[in-house]
Structure formats: structure tokens, C-alpha cells
Short mmCIF file of C-alpha atoms and ligand atoms in Angstrom, two decimals:
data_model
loop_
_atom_site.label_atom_id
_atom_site.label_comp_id
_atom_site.label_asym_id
_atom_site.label_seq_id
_atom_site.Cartn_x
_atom_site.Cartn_y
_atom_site.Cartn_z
CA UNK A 1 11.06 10.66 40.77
CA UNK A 2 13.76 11.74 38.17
CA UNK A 3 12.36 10.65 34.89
CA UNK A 4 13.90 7.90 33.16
CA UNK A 5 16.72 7.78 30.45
CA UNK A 6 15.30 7.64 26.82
CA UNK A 7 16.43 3.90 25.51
CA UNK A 8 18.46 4.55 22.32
CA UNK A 9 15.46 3.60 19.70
CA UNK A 10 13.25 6.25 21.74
CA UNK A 11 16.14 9.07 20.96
CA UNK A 12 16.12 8.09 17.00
CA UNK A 13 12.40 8.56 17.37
CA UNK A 14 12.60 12.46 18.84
CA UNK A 15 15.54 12.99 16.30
CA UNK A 16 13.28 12.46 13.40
CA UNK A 17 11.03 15.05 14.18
CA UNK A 18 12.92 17.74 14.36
CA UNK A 19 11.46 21.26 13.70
CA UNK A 20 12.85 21.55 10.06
CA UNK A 21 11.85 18.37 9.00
CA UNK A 22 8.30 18.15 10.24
CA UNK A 23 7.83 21.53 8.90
CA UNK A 24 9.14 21.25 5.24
CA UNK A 25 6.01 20.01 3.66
CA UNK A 26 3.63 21.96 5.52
CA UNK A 27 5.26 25.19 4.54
CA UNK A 28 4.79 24.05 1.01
CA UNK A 29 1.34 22.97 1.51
CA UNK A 30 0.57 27.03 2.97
CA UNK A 31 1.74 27.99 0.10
CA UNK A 32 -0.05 25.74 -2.87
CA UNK A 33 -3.10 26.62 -0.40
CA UNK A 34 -2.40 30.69 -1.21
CA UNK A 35 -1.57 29.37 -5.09
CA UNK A 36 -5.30 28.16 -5.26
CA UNK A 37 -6.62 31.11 -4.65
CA UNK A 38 -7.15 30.66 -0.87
CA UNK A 39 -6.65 32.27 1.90
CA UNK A 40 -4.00 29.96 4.73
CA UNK A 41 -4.74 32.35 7.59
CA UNK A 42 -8.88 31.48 7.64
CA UNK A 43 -9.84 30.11 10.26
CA UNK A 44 -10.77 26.84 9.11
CA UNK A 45 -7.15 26.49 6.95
CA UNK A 46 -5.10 27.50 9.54
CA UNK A 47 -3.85 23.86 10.66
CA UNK A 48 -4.58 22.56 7.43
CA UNK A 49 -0.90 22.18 6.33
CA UNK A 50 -0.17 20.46 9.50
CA UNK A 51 -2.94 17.90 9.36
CA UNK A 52 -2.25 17.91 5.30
CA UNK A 53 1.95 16.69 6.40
CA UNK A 54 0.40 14.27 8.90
CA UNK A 55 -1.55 12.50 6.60
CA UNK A 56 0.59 12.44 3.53
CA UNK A 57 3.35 11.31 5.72
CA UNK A 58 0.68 8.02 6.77
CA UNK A 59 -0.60 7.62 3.34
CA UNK A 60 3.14 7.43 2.34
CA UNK A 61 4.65 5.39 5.17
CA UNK A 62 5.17 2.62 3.07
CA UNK A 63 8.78 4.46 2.36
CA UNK A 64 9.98 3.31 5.34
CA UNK A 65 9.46 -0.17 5.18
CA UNK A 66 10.69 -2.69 3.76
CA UNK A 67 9.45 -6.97 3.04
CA UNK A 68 12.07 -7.86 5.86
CA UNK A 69 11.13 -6.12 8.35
CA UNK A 70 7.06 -5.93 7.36
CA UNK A 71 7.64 -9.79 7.44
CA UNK A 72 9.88 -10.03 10.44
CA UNK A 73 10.96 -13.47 10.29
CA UNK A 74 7.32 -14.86 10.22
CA UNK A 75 7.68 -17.38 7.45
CA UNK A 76 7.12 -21.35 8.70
CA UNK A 77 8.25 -24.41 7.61
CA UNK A 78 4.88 -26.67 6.80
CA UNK A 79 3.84 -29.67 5.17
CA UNK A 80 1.31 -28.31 3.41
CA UNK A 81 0.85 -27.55 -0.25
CA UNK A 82 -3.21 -26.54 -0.85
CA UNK A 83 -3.23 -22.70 -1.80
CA UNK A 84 -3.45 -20.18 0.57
CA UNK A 85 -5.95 -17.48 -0.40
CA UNK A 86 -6.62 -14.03 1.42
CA UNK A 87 -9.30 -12.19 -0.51
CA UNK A 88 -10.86 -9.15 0.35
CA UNK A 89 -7.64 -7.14 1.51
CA UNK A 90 -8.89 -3.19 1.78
CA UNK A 91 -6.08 -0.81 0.73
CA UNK A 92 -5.59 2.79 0.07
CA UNK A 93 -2.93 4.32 -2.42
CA UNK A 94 -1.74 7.20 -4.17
CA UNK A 95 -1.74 7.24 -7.90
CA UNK A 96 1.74 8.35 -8.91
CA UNK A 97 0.70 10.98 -11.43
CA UNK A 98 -2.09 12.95 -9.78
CA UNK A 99 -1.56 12.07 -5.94
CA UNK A 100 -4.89 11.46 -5.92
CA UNK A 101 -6.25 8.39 -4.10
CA UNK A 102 -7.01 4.96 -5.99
CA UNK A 103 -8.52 2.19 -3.59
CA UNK A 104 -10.13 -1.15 -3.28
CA UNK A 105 -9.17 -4.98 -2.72
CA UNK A 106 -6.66 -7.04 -2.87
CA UNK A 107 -7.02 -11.04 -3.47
CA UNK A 108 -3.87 -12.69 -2.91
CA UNK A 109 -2.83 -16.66 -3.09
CA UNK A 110 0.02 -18.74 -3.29
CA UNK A 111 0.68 -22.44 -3.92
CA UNK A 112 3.40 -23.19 -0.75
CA UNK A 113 6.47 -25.33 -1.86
CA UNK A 114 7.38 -25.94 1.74
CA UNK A 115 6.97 -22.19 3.62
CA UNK A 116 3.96 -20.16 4.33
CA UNK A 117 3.58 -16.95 5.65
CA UNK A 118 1.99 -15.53 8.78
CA UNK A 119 -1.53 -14.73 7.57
CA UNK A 120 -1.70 -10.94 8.72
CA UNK A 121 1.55 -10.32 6.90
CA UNK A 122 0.09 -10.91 3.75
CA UNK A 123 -2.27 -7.54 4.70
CA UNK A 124 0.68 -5.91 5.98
CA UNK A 125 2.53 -6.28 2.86
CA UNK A 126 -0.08 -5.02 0.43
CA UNK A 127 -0.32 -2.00 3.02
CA UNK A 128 3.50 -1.28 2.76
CA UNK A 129 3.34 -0.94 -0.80
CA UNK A 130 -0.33 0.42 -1.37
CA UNK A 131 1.25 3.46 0.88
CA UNK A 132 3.67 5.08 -1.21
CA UNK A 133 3.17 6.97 -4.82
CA UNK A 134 2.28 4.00 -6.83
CA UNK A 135 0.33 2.57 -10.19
CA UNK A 136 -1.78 -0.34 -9.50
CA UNK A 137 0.07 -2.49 -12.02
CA UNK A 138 3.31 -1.86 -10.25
CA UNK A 139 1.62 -2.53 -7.04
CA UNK A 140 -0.03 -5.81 -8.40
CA UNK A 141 3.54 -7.47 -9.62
CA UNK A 142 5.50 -6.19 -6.76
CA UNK A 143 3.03 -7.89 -4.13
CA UNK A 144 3.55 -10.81 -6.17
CA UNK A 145 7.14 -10.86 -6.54
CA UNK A 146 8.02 -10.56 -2.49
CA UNK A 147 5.96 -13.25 -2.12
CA UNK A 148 7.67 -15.42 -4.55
CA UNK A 149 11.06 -13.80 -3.35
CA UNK A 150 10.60 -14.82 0.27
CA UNK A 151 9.10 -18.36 0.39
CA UNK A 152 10.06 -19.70 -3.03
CA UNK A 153 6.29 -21.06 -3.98
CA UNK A 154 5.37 -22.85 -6.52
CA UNK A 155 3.26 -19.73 -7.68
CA UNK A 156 1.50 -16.81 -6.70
CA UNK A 157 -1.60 -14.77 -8.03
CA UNK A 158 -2.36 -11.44 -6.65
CA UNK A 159 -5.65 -9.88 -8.08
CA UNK A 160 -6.31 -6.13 -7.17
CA UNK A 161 -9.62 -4.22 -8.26
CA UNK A 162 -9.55 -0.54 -7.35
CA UNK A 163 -11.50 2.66 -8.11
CA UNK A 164 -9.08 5.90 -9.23
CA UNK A 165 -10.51 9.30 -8.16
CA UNK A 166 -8.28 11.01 -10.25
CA UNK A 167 -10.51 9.23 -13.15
CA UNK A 168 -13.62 10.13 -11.46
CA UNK A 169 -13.37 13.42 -9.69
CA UNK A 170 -11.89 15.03 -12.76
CA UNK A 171 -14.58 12.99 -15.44
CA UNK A 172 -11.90 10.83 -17.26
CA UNK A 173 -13.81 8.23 -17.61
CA UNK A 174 -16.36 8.73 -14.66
CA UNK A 175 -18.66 5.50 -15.22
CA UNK A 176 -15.42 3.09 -15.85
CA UNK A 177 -13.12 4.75 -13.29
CA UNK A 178 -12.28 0.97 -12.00
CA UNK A 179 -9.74 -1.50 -13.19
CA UNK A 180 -8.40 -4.49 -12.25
CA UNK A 181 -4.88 -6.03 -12.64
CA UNK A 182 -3.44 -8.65 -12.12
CA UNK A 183 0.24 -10.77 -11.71
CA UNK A 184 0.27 -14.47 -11.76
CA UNK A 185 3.55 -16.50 -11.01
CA UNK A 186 4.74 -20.17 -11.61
CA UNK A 187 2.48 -22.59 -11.34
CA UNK A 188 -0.66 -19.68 -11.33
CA UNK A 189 0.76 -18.44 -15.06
CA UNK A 190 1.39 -22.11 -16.22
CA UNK A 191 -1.33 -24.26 -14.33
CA UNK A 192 -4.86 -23.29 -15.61
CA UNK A 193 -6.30 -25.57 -12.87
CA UNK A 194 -4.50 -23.53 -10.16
CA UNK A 195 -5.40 -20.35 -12.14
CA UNK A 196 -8.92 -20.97 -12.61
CA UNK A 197 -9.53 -22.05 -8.84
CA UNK A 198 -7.94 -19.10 -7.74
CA UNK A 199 -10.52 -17.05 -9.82
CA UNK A 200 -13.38 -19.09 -8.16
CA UNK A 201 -12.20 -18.39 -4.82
CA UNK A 202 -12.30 -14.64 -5.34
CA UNK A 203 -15.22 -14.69 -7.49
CA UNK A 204 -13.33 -13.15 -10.38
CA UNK A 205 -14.42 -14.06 -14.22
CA UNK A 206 -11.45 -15.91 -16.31
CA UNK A 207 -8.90 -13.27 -16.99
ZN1 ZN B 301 -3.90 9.34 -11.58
#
């Protein structure tokens, strides 16, 4: 059986890992390894650098994403104008200026205008931007603002609560390593009714 011909997506995908490029941050990983004092040949670090470039390159994927394509297309037309709340959204990021994790939850709602959006996009989208260097206030507004960008709401409130090891680990702070942001659009900046059941619905205090 001759095997079959790679579809053109399929060759993009071998192209991308090419030698070089899968190797570039390992090699500098091996090194920062020897610059802590270790040694990269023991036994147990010897596939560090590897494992270290596979899982930045996850915990950064974000990069190659974009709302469009995160969204693909699944935005309906509905008569329906109650908010839309998904609370409880786990996520995992990268503080910008120790590349050290910060993680928790994500409460998201918007107040439709005459669009909503597939319910497990709204996950996907905090994802896409939770993995890339970030700061959670950054992350907070620009959730908010694709939102607001794609179905034209009358508002949006995204609420995220995370814990920052880089406050922790290195005792900045250790008891209060938390903090919670958050971005409120249209109707949830101007409407305190909308605003304030928002906050019941995630259990938050009045912010
Ligand atoms: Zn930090």
C-alpha cells in the first residue's frame, strides 16, 4: 500500500517543526539550566529542555490564535436579550514580568443586543489570551473588548480572580498573593441593575 500524499495543511504542519526551530528554546533552556548552577547532563535534566520547549510552547499557544478563528463563525442571530453568564472559567497564564504562573477564574457575561455566542467559545477565548505573557488587567479588558467587538452587546462584564506565584513563591506579599480585576462595558459600566446582578450571579461583593 503506497502511503498516501500529505494534504497541503498536513505539509505546513511538518514544516513548522523543523529541527532549528523546535530546538532554539531548548538550547537556551540547557544553558540557563548550567547558569543555575546545575548540571544539564544528570540524569534526571537531561530531557528537561525538551519537555521545558513543549510546555512553554502550550502555555504560550495563545500566539497563534486569534478571536476569528477561536470564534470561527459561531455567533447566532437570537431574540433574546437576558444576560448570558459563564462563571467559573479555570485558566492558566504567565505573568509578563516573571514568567511565572498566575491562575484562577474567569466570570464572564454579556447583555445580547441581537447575537450571542456559542457557549464553549466564551472558554476558548479566555484560554487564547490567558496563554500568552500577560497581566491580568490586560487580560480582563481584552476578554471584554472581543466580546463587545464581535457581537456588538449592549455590555459586557468580565470578572477574573487569580492567585500570582511570582507573589507567593518569592514572599511578595505571600498571604494577599490574589487579586481580582475587573472590565465592565456599556450597559454593565452605566446600568447598576445589570452591574449588580452580574455580581450576584458570580457571588462577587459590589466592586
Ligand atoms: Zn509577576
Amino acid at each position: 500500500m503506497s502511503k498516501p500524499t500529505p494534504t497541503k495543511s498536513e505539509e505546513i504542519l511538518l514544516n513548522t517543526e523543523t529541527p532549528y526551530d523546535d530546538k532554539r528554546i531548548s538550547c537556551h533552556m540547557r544553558e540557563i539550566i548550567r547558569l543555575v548552577g546545575e548540571d544539564p547532563g544528570r540524569e534526571g535534566l537531561r530531557k528537561t529542555p525538551e519537555r521545558f520547549e513543549k510546555a512553554l510552547k502550550f502555555l504560550t499557544s495563545g500566539y497563534n490564535q486569534n478571536v476569528d478563528n477561536v470564534l470561527n463563525g459561531a455567533t447566532f442571530s437570537v431574540a433574546y436579550d437576558e444576560m448570558v453568564v459563564v462563571k467559573d472559567i479555570e485558566f492558566f497564564s504567565l505573568c509578563e514580568h516573571h514568567v511565572l504562573p498566575f491562575f484562577g477564574k474567569a466570570h464572564v457575561a454579556y447583555l445580547p443586543t441581537n447575537k450571542v455566542l456559542g457557549l464553549s467559545k466564551i472558554a476558548r477565548l479566555v484560554n487564547m489570551f490567558a496563554r500568552r505573557l500577560q497581566i491580568q488587567e490586560r487580560m480582563t479588558s481584552q476578554i471584554a473588548k472581543a466580546i463587545e467587538e464581535k457581537i456588538a452587546p449592549q455590555g459586557v462584564g468580565v470578572i477574573i480572580e487569580a492567585r500570582h506565584l511570582c507573589m507567593q513563591m518569592r514572599g511578595v506579599e505571600k498571604q494577599h498573593g490574589s487579586a481580582v480585576t475587573s472590565a465592565m462595558l456599556g450597559a454593565f459600566r452605566h446600568n447598576k441593575q445589570t452591574r449588580d446582578e452580574f455580581l450576584a450571579l458570580v457571588g462577587g461583593k459590589n466592586r
